[in-house]
Coordinates of C-alpha atoms and ligand atoms in Angstrom, one line a residue:
M281 CA -10.7 171.5 41.0
S282 CA -12.0 174.2 38.7
S283 CA -10.8 175.0 35.3
T284 CA -9.1 178.2 36.4
D285 CA -7.1 176.2 38.9
L286 CA -5.8 174.3 36.0
L287 CA -4.2 177.4 34.4
I288 CA -2.1 178.3 37.5
R289 CA 1.4 177.1 37.5
P290 CA 4.8 178.5 38.3
N291 CA 6.7 180.1 35.5
T292 CA 9.9 178.2 35.3
L293 CA 11.3 179.1 31.8
S294 CA 13.0 182.3 30.8
K295 CA 12.6 183.4 27.2
K296 CA 16.3 183.5 26.7
K297 CA 16.7 179.9 27.8
S298 CA 13.8 178.8 25.5
K299 CA 15.9 179.6 22.5
T300 CA 18.6 177.2 23.6
L301 CA 16.0 174.6 24.4
K302 CA 14.8 174.7 20.9
K303 CA 17.9 172.9 19.8
G304 CA 17.8 170.5 22.7
T305 CA 17.2 166.8 22.9
Y306 CA 14.1 164.8 23.5
F307 CA 13.4 161.4 25.1
I308 CA 10.1 159.5 24.6
Q309 CA 8.9 156.9 27.0
T310 CA 6.3 154.7 25.4
W311 CA 3.8 152.3 27.0
G312 CA 1.0 150.3 25.4
C313 CA 0.2 148.8 22.0
Q314 CA 1.7 149.1 18.5
M315 CA -0.6 152.1 17.9
N316 CA 1.3 153.9 20.7
V317 CA 4.6 152.8 19.4
E318 CA 3.7 154.2 16.0
D319 CA 2.4 157.4 17.5
S320 CA 5.7 157.8 19.3
E321 CA 7.5 157.6 16.0
Q322 CA 5.2 160.3 14.6
I323 CA 5.9 162.4 17.7
A324 CA 9.6 162.0 17.2
L325 CA 9.3 163.2 13.5
Y326 CA 7.3 166.3 14.6
L327 CA 9.8 167.1 17.3
E328 CA 12.7 166.8 14.8
Q329 CA 10.9 169.2 12.4
I330 CA 11.2 171.9 15.0
G331 CA 14.8 171.3 15.7
F332 CA 14.9 168.7 18.6
K333 CA 17.3 165.8 18.4
P334 CA 16.8 162.3 20.0
T335 CA 18.6 161.1 23.0
D336 CA 18.6 157.6 24.7
N337 CA 19.6 159.2 27.9
L338 CA 16.6 160.4 30.0
S339 CA 18.8 162.3 32.4
E340 CA 20.2 164.6 29.6
A341 CA 16.9 165.2 27.7
H342 CA 15.6 168.8 27.6
L343 CA 12.2 167.5 26.6
T344 CA 10.6 164.3 28.0
I345 CA 7.4 162.9 26.6
L346 CA 5.4 160.1 28.2
N347 CA 3.3 158.3 25.7
T348 CA 0.9 156.6 28.0
C349 CA -1.5 153.6 28.0
S350 CA -4.7 153.2 30.0
V351 CA -5.7 149.7 29.1
R352 CA -4.9 148.4 32.5
K353 CA -4.0 150.0 35.8
K354 CA -0.3 149.0 35.7
P355 CA 0.8 151.2 32.8
E356 CA -1.0 154.1 34.3
D357 CA 0.7 153.6 37.6
K358 CA 4.1 153.5 35.8
A359 CA 3.4 156.8 34.1
F360 CA 2.4 158.5 37.4
S361 CA 5.5 157.1 39.0
M362 CA 7.7 158.4 36.2
L363 CA 6.0 161.8 36.6
G364 CA 7.0 161.7 40.3
E365 CA 10.6 161.1 39.4
L366 CA 10.5 163.8 36.8
A367 CA 9.2 166.3 39.5
I368 CA 12.5 165.8 41.4
R369 CA 14.5 166.3 38.2
K370 CA 12.5 169.4 37.2
R371 CA 13.3 171.0 40.6
R372 CA 17.0 170.7 39.7
H373 CA 16.6 171.6 36.0
P374 CA 13.6 174.0 35.8
D375 CA 14.1 174.2 32.0
L376 CA 13.1 170.6 31.5
I377 CA 9.9 170.4 29.5
I378 CA 7.5 167.5 30.3
G379 CA 4.7 166.4 28.0
V380 CA 2.1 163.6 28.4
C381 CA 0.5 162.1 25.3
G382 CA -1.4 158.9 24.5
C383 CA -4.4 157.2 26.0
M384 CA -4.0 158.4 29.6
A385 CA -3.5 162.0 28.4
Q386 CA -6.8 161.7 26.5
I387 CA -8.9 160.7 29.5
R388 CA -7.0 162.0 32.5
C389 CA -5.9 165.5 31.6
N390 CA -7.3 167.1 34.8
E391 CA -5.9 164.3 37.1
I392 CA -2.5 164.6 35.5
R393 CA -2.5 168.4 36.2
K394 CA -3.6 167.8 39.7
R395 CA -1.2 165.1 40.6
A396 CA 1.7 166.4 38.4
P397 CA 1.5 170.2 38.2
H398 CA 5.1 170.2 36.7
V399 CA 3.7 168.8 33.4
D400 CA 3.9 171.4 30.7
F401 CA 1.5 170.0 28.2
V402 CA -1.0 167.2 27.6
I403 CA -1.9 166.0 24.1
G404 CA -4.6 163.4 23.4
T405 CA -4.6 160.6 20.9
A406 CA -6.1 162.5 18.0
Q407 CA -4.0 165.6 18.2
I408 CA -0.3 164.5 18.0
N409 CA 0.2 166.5 14.8
K410 CA -0.1 169.6 17.0
I411 CA 2.9 168.6 19.2
G412 CA 5.4 170.8 17.4
Q413 CA 3.3 173.9 17.8
T414 CA 2.5 173.0 21.4
V415 CA 6.1 172.7 22.3
E416 CA 6.8 176.1 20.6
N417 CA 3.9 177.5 22.7
V418 CA 5.3 176.2 25.9
L419 CA 8.8 177.6 25.1
E420 CA 7.4 181.0 24.2
E421 CA 4.6 181.5 26.6
R422 CA 5.7 179.5 29.6
S423 CA 2.2 178.3 30.5
F424 CA 0.4 175.0 30.3
F425 CA -1.2 173.8 27.0
S426 CA -3.5 170.9 26.2
E427 CA -5.0 169.5 23.0
I428 CA -7.4 166.8 23.8
N429 CA -10.2 167.1 21.2
L430 CA -11.4 163.7 19.9
P431 CA -13.2 163.8 16.6
E432 CA -16.7 162.3 16.5
R433 CA -17.7 160.4 13.5
K434 CA -20.4 162.1 11.4
G435 CA -21.1 159.8 8.4
A436 CA -17.9 159.8 6.3
I437 CA -15.4 161.6 8.5
V438 CA -12.2 160.9 6.7
S439 CA -11.3 164.6 6.7
D440 CA -10.8 164.4 10.4
I441 CA -7.9 161.9 10.2
P442 CA -4.6 163.7 10.8
E443 CA -2.0 163.8 8.1
R444 CA 0.9 161.5 8.8
Q445 CA 4.6 162.0 8.5
V446 CA 6.2 159.4 6.4
E447 CA 9.6 160.9 5.8
R448 CA 11.1 158.5 8.3
N449 CA 14.3 156.7 8.7
A450 CA 14.3 153.5 6.7
K451 CA 13.0 150.7 8.9
L452 CA 12.8 147.1 8.1
K453 CA 9.4 146.7 9.8
S454 CA 6.9 149.5 9.8
F455 CA 3.5 150.0 11.4
V456 CA 0.7 151.6 9.3
P457 CA -2.5 152.6 11.1
I458 CA -5.4 152.0 8.8
Q459 CA -8.3 152.5 11.3
Y460 CA -8.5 154.7 14.4
G461 CA -10.8 154.3 17.4
C462 CA -13.3 151.5 18.2
D463 CA -17.0 151.2 18.2
K464 CA -17.3 147.8 19.9
F465 CA -17.5 149.0 23.5
C466 CA -16.5 145.7 25.2
T467 CA -17.6 146.2 28.8
Y468 CA -14.1 145.9 30.2
C469 CA -12.3 148.2 27.8
I470 CA -11.4 151.9 27.9
V471 CA -10.1 152.1 24.4
P472 CA -13.3 153.5 22.8
E473 CA -13.0 156.3 25.4
T474 CA -9.3 157.0 24.7
R475 CA -9.3 156.6 20.9
G476 CA -12.9 157.7 20.0
R477 CA -15.2 156.4 17.3
E478 CA -14.0 154.0 14.6
R479 CA -12.6 155.8 11.6
S480 CA -11.0 154.2 8.5
R481 CA -8.2 155.9 6.5
P482 CA -8.8 156.3 2.8
T483 CA -7.2 153.4 0.9
V484 CA -5.2 155.7 -1.4
D485 CA -3.6 157.4 1.6
I486 CA -2.6 154.0 3.0
I487 CA -1.2 152.8 -0.3
D488 CA 0.8 156.1 -0.8
E489 CA 2.3 155.6 2.7
V490 CA 3.2 152.0 2.1
K491 CA 4.9 152.9 -1.2
K492 CA 7.0 155.6 0.5
L493 CA 7.9 153.2 3.3
A494 CA 9.0 150.6 0.7
E495 CA 11.2 153.3 -1.0
Y496 CA 12.8 153.9 2.4
G497 CA 13.6 150.2 2.8
T498 CA 10.6 148.8 4.7
K499 CA 10.0 145.1 3.9
E500 CA 7.4 144.2 6.4
I501 CA 4.2 146.2 7.0
T502 CA 1.9 145.7 10.0
L503 CA -1.5 147.2 9.4
L504 CA -3.0 148.5 12.6
G505 CA -6.5 148.9 13.9
Q506 CA -8.4 148.0 17.0
T507 CA -10.7 145.8 14.9
V508 CA -8.6 145.8 11.8
N509 CA -10.7 143.5 9.7
S510 CA -13.7 145.8 10.0
Y511 CA -11.6 148.3 8.1
G512 CA -13.4 150.2 5.3
K513 CA -16.6 151.4 6.8
N514 CA -17.6 155.0 6.5
L515 CA -15.3 155.8 3.6
V516 CA -16.4 158.4 1.1
E517 CA -15.2 156.2 -1.7
G518 CA -17.5 153.4 -0.5
R519 CA -16.8 150.3 1.5
V520 CA -13.4 148.7 0.9
P521 CA -13.2 145.2 2.4
F522 CA -10.1 144.5 4.4
S523 CA -9.2 141.5 2.2
E524 CA -9.2 143.9 -0.8
L525 CA -6.9 146.3 1.0
L526 CA -4.4 143.4 1.7
W527 CA -4.2 142.6 -2.0
K528 CA -3.6 146.3 -2.8
V529 CA -0.8 146.6 -0.2
A530 CA 0.7 143.4 -1.7
E531 CA 0.9 145.0 -5.1
V532 CA 3.5 147.5 -3.7
D533 CA 7.0 146.6 -4.9
G534 CA 9.5 146.1 -2.1
I535 CA 7.0 145.0 0.5
E536 CA 7.7 141.3 1.2
R537 CA 5.6 140.6 4.2
I538 CA 2.2 141.9 5.4
R539 CA 0.9 141.4 9.0
Y540 CA -2.1 143.0 10.7
M541 CA -3.4 143.5 14.3
S542 CA -6.0 142.8 15.7
P543 CA -8.8 141.2 13.8
Y544 CA -12.2 140.9 15.5
P545 CA -13.6 137.4 15.4
R546 CA -17.1 138.2 14.2
D547 CA -15.8 140.0 11.1
F548 CA -13.3 137.2 10.2
K549 CA -14.9 136.0 7.0
T550 CA -14.0 133.5 4.3
D551 CA -12.7 136.2 1.9
L552 CA -10.0 137.1 4.5
I553 CA -9.1 133.4 5.0
Q554 CA -8.8 132.9 1.3
T555 CA -6.6 136.0 1.0
I556 CA -4.2 134.6 3.7
R557 CA -4.0 131.4 1.6
D558 CA -3.7 133.0 -1.8
C559 CA -1.7 136.1 -1.3
P560 CA 2.0 135.1 -0.8
K561 CA 2.9 138.3 1.0
V562 CA 0.3 137.9 3.7
M563 CA 1.8 136.0 6.6
E564 CA 0.4 132.7 7.9
H565 CA -0.3 134.1 11.3
V566 CA -3.5 135.3 12.9
H567 CA -3.7 137.1 16.2
M568 CA -7.3 136.9 17.1
P569 CA -8.4 137.7 20.7
I570 CA -10.9 135.3 22.3
Q571 CA -10.9 136.9 25.8
S572 CA -12.8 134.1 27.4
G573 CA -13.8 130.5 26.7
D574 CA -17.2 130.9 28.4
N575 CA -20.3 132.1 26.5
D576 CA -21.9 133.8 29.5
V577 CA -18.7 135.7 30.2
L578 CA -18.3 136.6 26.5
K579 CA -21.9 138.0 26.7
A580 CA -21.1 140.0 29.8
M581 CA -18.0 141.3 28.1
K582 CA -20.3 142.2 25.1
R583 CA -18.1 140.3 22.7
L584 CA -20.2 139.7 19.7
Y585 CA -19.4 136.0 19.1
T586 CA -19.7 132.6 20.9
V587 CA -17.1 130.0 21.7
E588 CA -18.6 127.9 19.0
S589 CA -18.5 130.6 16.3
F590 CA -14.9 131.3 17.3
K591 CA -14.0 127.7 16.9
D592 CA -15.6 127.6 13.5
I593 CA -13.3 130.3 12.3
I594 CA -10.3 128.4 13.7
Q595 CA -11.4 125.3 12.0
E596 CA -11.8 127.0 8.6
L597 CA -8.5 128.7 9.1
R598 CA -6.7 125.4 9.8
E599 CA -8.4 123.5 7.1
T600 CA -7.6 126.2 4.5
I601 CA -4.1 127.0 5.7
P602 CA -2.7 124.0 7.5
N603 CA 0.5 125.7 8.7
I604 CA -1.3 128.8 10.1
T605 CA -0.1 130.1 13.5
I606 CA -2.9 131.3 15.8
T607 CA -2.4 133.5 18.8
T608 CA -4.8 135.2 21.1
D609 CA -5.6 137.5 24.1
I610 CA -7.3 136.2 27.2
I611 CA -8.6 138.0 30.3
V612 CA -9.0 136.1 33.6
G613 CA -11.1 137.2 36.5
F614 CA -13.6 139.3 34.6
P615 CA -16.3 140.5 37.0
G616 CA -18.4 137.5 38.2
E617 CA -16.2 134.9 36.5
T618 CA -16.7 131.6 38.5
E619 CA -14.1 128.8 38.8
E620 CA -16.3 126.8 36.4
Q621 CA -16.3 129.6 33.8
F622 CA -12.5 129.9 34.2
Q623 CA -12.3 126.1 33.7
N624 CA -14.2 126.6 30.4
T625 CA -11.5 129.0 29.3
M626 CA -8.8 126.5 30.3
N627 CA -10.7 123.8 28.3
V628 CA -11.0 126.0 25.2
V629 CA -7.3 126.8 25.4
R630 CA -6.6 123.0 25.6
D631 CA -9.0 122.4 22.8
I632 CA -7.9 125.1 20.3
E633 CA -4.2 124.9 21.2
F634 CA -3.2 128.4 20.5
D635 CA 0.5 128.8 19.5
G636 CA 0.7 131.6 22.0
S637 CA -1.4 133.9 24.2
Y638 CA -1.2 137.3 25.8
M639 CA -2.9 136.7 29.2
F640 CA -4.1 139.4 31.5
K641 CA -5.8 139.8 34.9
Y642 CA -8.9 141.8 34.5
S643 CA -8.2 145.4 35.6
I644 CA -10.9 147.8 36.6
R645 CA -11.2 150.7 34.2
E646 CA -13.4 153.5 35.7
G647 CA -16.1 154.6 33.2
T648 CA -16.6 151.2 31.7
K649 CA -19.6 149.0 32.4
A650 CA -17.6 146.2 34.0
A651 CA -16.2 148.5 36.6
D652 CA -19.6 148.6 38.3
M653 CA -20.0 144.8 38.2
E654 CA -19.2 142.4 41.1
Q655 CA -15.5 142.0 41.2
V656 CA -13.4 138.8 41.5
E657 CA -10.8 138.9 44.4
K658 CA -7.3 139.8 43.5
S659 CA -5.7 136.6 44.8
V660 CA -8.2 134.5 42.7
K661 CA -7.3 136.5 39.6
E662 CA -3.6 135.9 40.3
D663 CA -4.1 132.2 40.8
R664 CA -6.1 131.8 37.6
L665 CA -3.6 133.8 35.6
A666 CA -0.7 131.6 36.9
R667 CA -2.6 128.4 36.0
L668 CA -3.5 129.7 32.6
I669 CA 0.1 130.8 31.8
Q670 CA 1.4 127.4 32.8
L671 CA -1.1 125.6 30.6
Q672 CA -0.3 128.0 27.6
N673 CA 3.4 127.5 28.0
E674 CA 3.0 123.7 27.9
I675 CA 0.8 124.1 24.7
T676 CA 3.2 126.5 23.1
L677 CA 6.0 124.0 23.5
K678 CA 3.8 121.1 22.4
R679 CA 3.0 123.0 19.2
N680 CA 6.6 124.1 18.5
L681 CA 8.1 120.6 19.0
P682 CA 6.8 119.0 15.8
E683 CA 8.1 121.9 13.8
V684 CA 11.7 120.9 14.5
G685 CA 13.2 119.8 11.2
N686 CA 11.0 122.2 9.1
I687 CA 12.4 124.7 6.8
D688 CA 11.1 128.2 7.3
E689 CA 11.7 131.7 6.1
V690 CA 13.0 134.4 8.5
L691 CA 13.3 138.1 8.0
V692 CA 16.6 138.9 9.7
E693 CA 16.2 141.8 12.2
G694 CA 19.8 141.9 13.5
V695 CA 21.9 140.3 16.2
S696 CA 20.4 139.0 19.4
A697 CA 20.9 140.9 22.6
K698 CA 23.0 138.2 24.1
N699 CA 25.4 137.3 21.3
D700 CA 26.7 139.3 18.4
K701 CA 27.2 136.2 16.2
T702 CA 23.6 135.1 16.7
Y703 CA 21.0 136.6 14.5
Q704 CA 17.3 136.8 15.1
G705 CA 14.1 137.3 13.3
Y706 CA 10.6 135.9 12.9
T707 CA 9.2 133.1 10.8
R708 CA 6.2 133.7 8.5
G709 CA 4.1 132.3 11.4
F710 CA 5.6 134.9 13.8
K711 CA 7.8 132.6 15.8
M712 CA 11.1 133.9 17.0
V713 CA 14.2 132.2 15.6
H714 CA 17.9 132.5 16.6
F715 CA 20.6 131.3 14.3
D716 CA 24.3 131.8 13.8
A717 CA 25.7 133.4 10.7
G718 CA 29.2 134.4 9.5
R719 CA 28.1 137.7 7.9
D720 CA 25.6 140.4 8.6
L721 CA 22.3 139.3 7.1
T722 CA 20.1 142.1 8.6
G723 CA 17.2 142.9 6.3
E724 CA 17.4 139.7 4.3
L725 CA 14.9 137.0 3.9
V726 CA 16.7 133.7 4.6
K727 CA 15.8 130.1 4.8
V728 CA 16.6 128.3 8.1
K729 CA 16.1 124.7 9.4
L730 CA 14.4 124.7 12.8
E731 CA 16.5 122.5 15.1
N732 CA 15.6 123.3 18.8
A733 CA 12.1 124.1 20.1
N734 CA 11.5 126.3 23.1
V735 CA 8.6 128.3 24.5
W736 CA 10.1 131.5 23.2
G737 CA 10.7 130.1 19.7
F738 CA 13.4 128.1 17.9
K739 CA 17.2 127.7 17.6
A740 CA 17.8 127.1 13.9
Y741 CA 20.6 126.8 11.4
L742 CA 21.0 128.8 8.3
L743 CA 20.6 127.0 5.0
Ligands
SAH91 N1 -8.8 145.9 20.0 C1 -8.2 144.8 20.4 C2 -7.6 144.8 21.8 C3 -7.0 146.0 22.3 S1 -6.6 146.0 24.0 C4 -9.2 143.6 20.3 O1 -10.3 143.8 20.6 O2 -8.8 142.6 19.9 C5 -5.5 144.6 24.1 C6 -5.9 143.6 25.0 O3 -5.9 144.1 26.3 C7 -7.3 143.1 24.8 O4 -7.4 142.1 23.8 C8 -7.7 142.5 26.2 O5 -7.3 141.1 26.3 C9 -6.8 143.3 27.1 N2 -7.6 144.2 27.9 C10 -8.4 145.2 27.5 N3 -9.0 145.8 28.6 C11 -8.6 145.2 29.7 C12 -8.9 145.3 31.1 N4 -9.7 146.2 31.6 N5 -8.3 144.4 31.9 C13 -7.4 143.5 31.5 N6 -7.1 143.3 30.2 C14 -7.7 144.1 29.3
SF4_92 FE1 -11.5 147.3 23.3 FE2 -13.3 145.6 22.5 FE3 -12.6 147.7 21.0 FE4 -10.9 145.8 21.3 S1 -12.9 145.6 20.3 S2 -10.5 148.0 21.5 S3 -11.2 145.1 23.4 S4 -13.7 147.8 22.9
F3S93 FE1 -3.1 151.2 25.6 FE2 -4.3 153.0 24.2 FE3 -3.1 151.0 23.0 S1 -5.0 152.2 26.1 S2 -3.3 149.4 24.5 S3 -2.1 152.5 24.2 S4 -5.0 151.9 22.4

């Protein structure tokens, strides 16, 4: 398809109608990681600035945004399937505006146009601050728009980081991106493609944002970055170690809890371990992806650590902070993974005893190195995943059981989906807790006694 083909689409909006649409409603469907969840929040704020109002009802929305993820095939399939359903809806309601944002938008703009010509605009991961103007353009000019430039890093490139909207509704828990992109290029991963080169936000901007969020009522901050603990490179003000940033965030009044996602094992150093121990606001939970328990597979993945060096970090963490919770990500069926290599992963999981894991079947991502390697059969991947999940569930329960009787602190997030007398929240170690309470404790830090251990977390009683 040539680039001129891309500009041809039927005109479906009349100018008169576009005025009514400006005061219409929007619906955002989000897939993917916390970075995307946070981007959707930013998108919402930009749309509200130009007069749109939120709706939970897709079938009544005048503007529908798909904030997409490309990390595995499944979320991409879901996005294309939703675009298919929206094509039917748009035939009935030609005024409907459809936009695609996020990681799939970044790398598949042409494919989206080809497979879904009813899409009105495509905005990549580094341009979401242009969404207001783009929607206005669609309304006024009735043609397709796209914004998919990705900044390259040239030395200190902090000026290329978009401004962020922080005038948001008070939220108990807020995500704060501190680093964009990724330079690691793990051979299975599409993220360096979709998010571009690693860029750190200036510390002052981060602290300003955290202060504003605290004023609006945020108590828990999660700092986001693909390799969050390598934060601080390429800053004009000079290198700021991640552990130093944590201390600075902790100085902000009103912030009670600090989390971060995801640290990269090679950069997990003693200063960070000491900060988790010494800084009361930094939670005793580390989510550190191991990906595989076999050194040859790790090498083929281009992960820059070994099973042994990973275990050394775990040992130092557990010796320094005995109540630390450790969770991880694991991929099974990476190209060429043998049964023996998979067994090495099972053994490392048995050995380390993670409190929990996100476990995935390897998914081919075109354009990455692993896509061209010899693939493992689908049924083998499925079988390995099932065995790993079973093992991890047993370990999770095994690790939760001895915690029964412990007193822990929970940040109350609200009532549970099933029962409006049962409140829920997370412990400092990021374990889910359900407990009954006679009054609304949402937003409060409470002490509970853990009384019933499950794979999902604990039933507890309020002290
Ligand atoms: N930056 C983070 C991970 C981001 S992607 C880190 O490096 O820790 C989240 C997780 O998705 C990864 O940890 C990995 O386990 C999984 N993942 C990434 N690419 C994948 C692929 N092609 N197939 C299956 N899982 C994948
Ligand atoms: Fe992907 Fe690896 Fe970067 Fe994580 S560190 S985002 S897995 S390339
Ligand atoms: Fe998906 Fe992009 Fe996040 S690919 S996991 S939404 S960085």
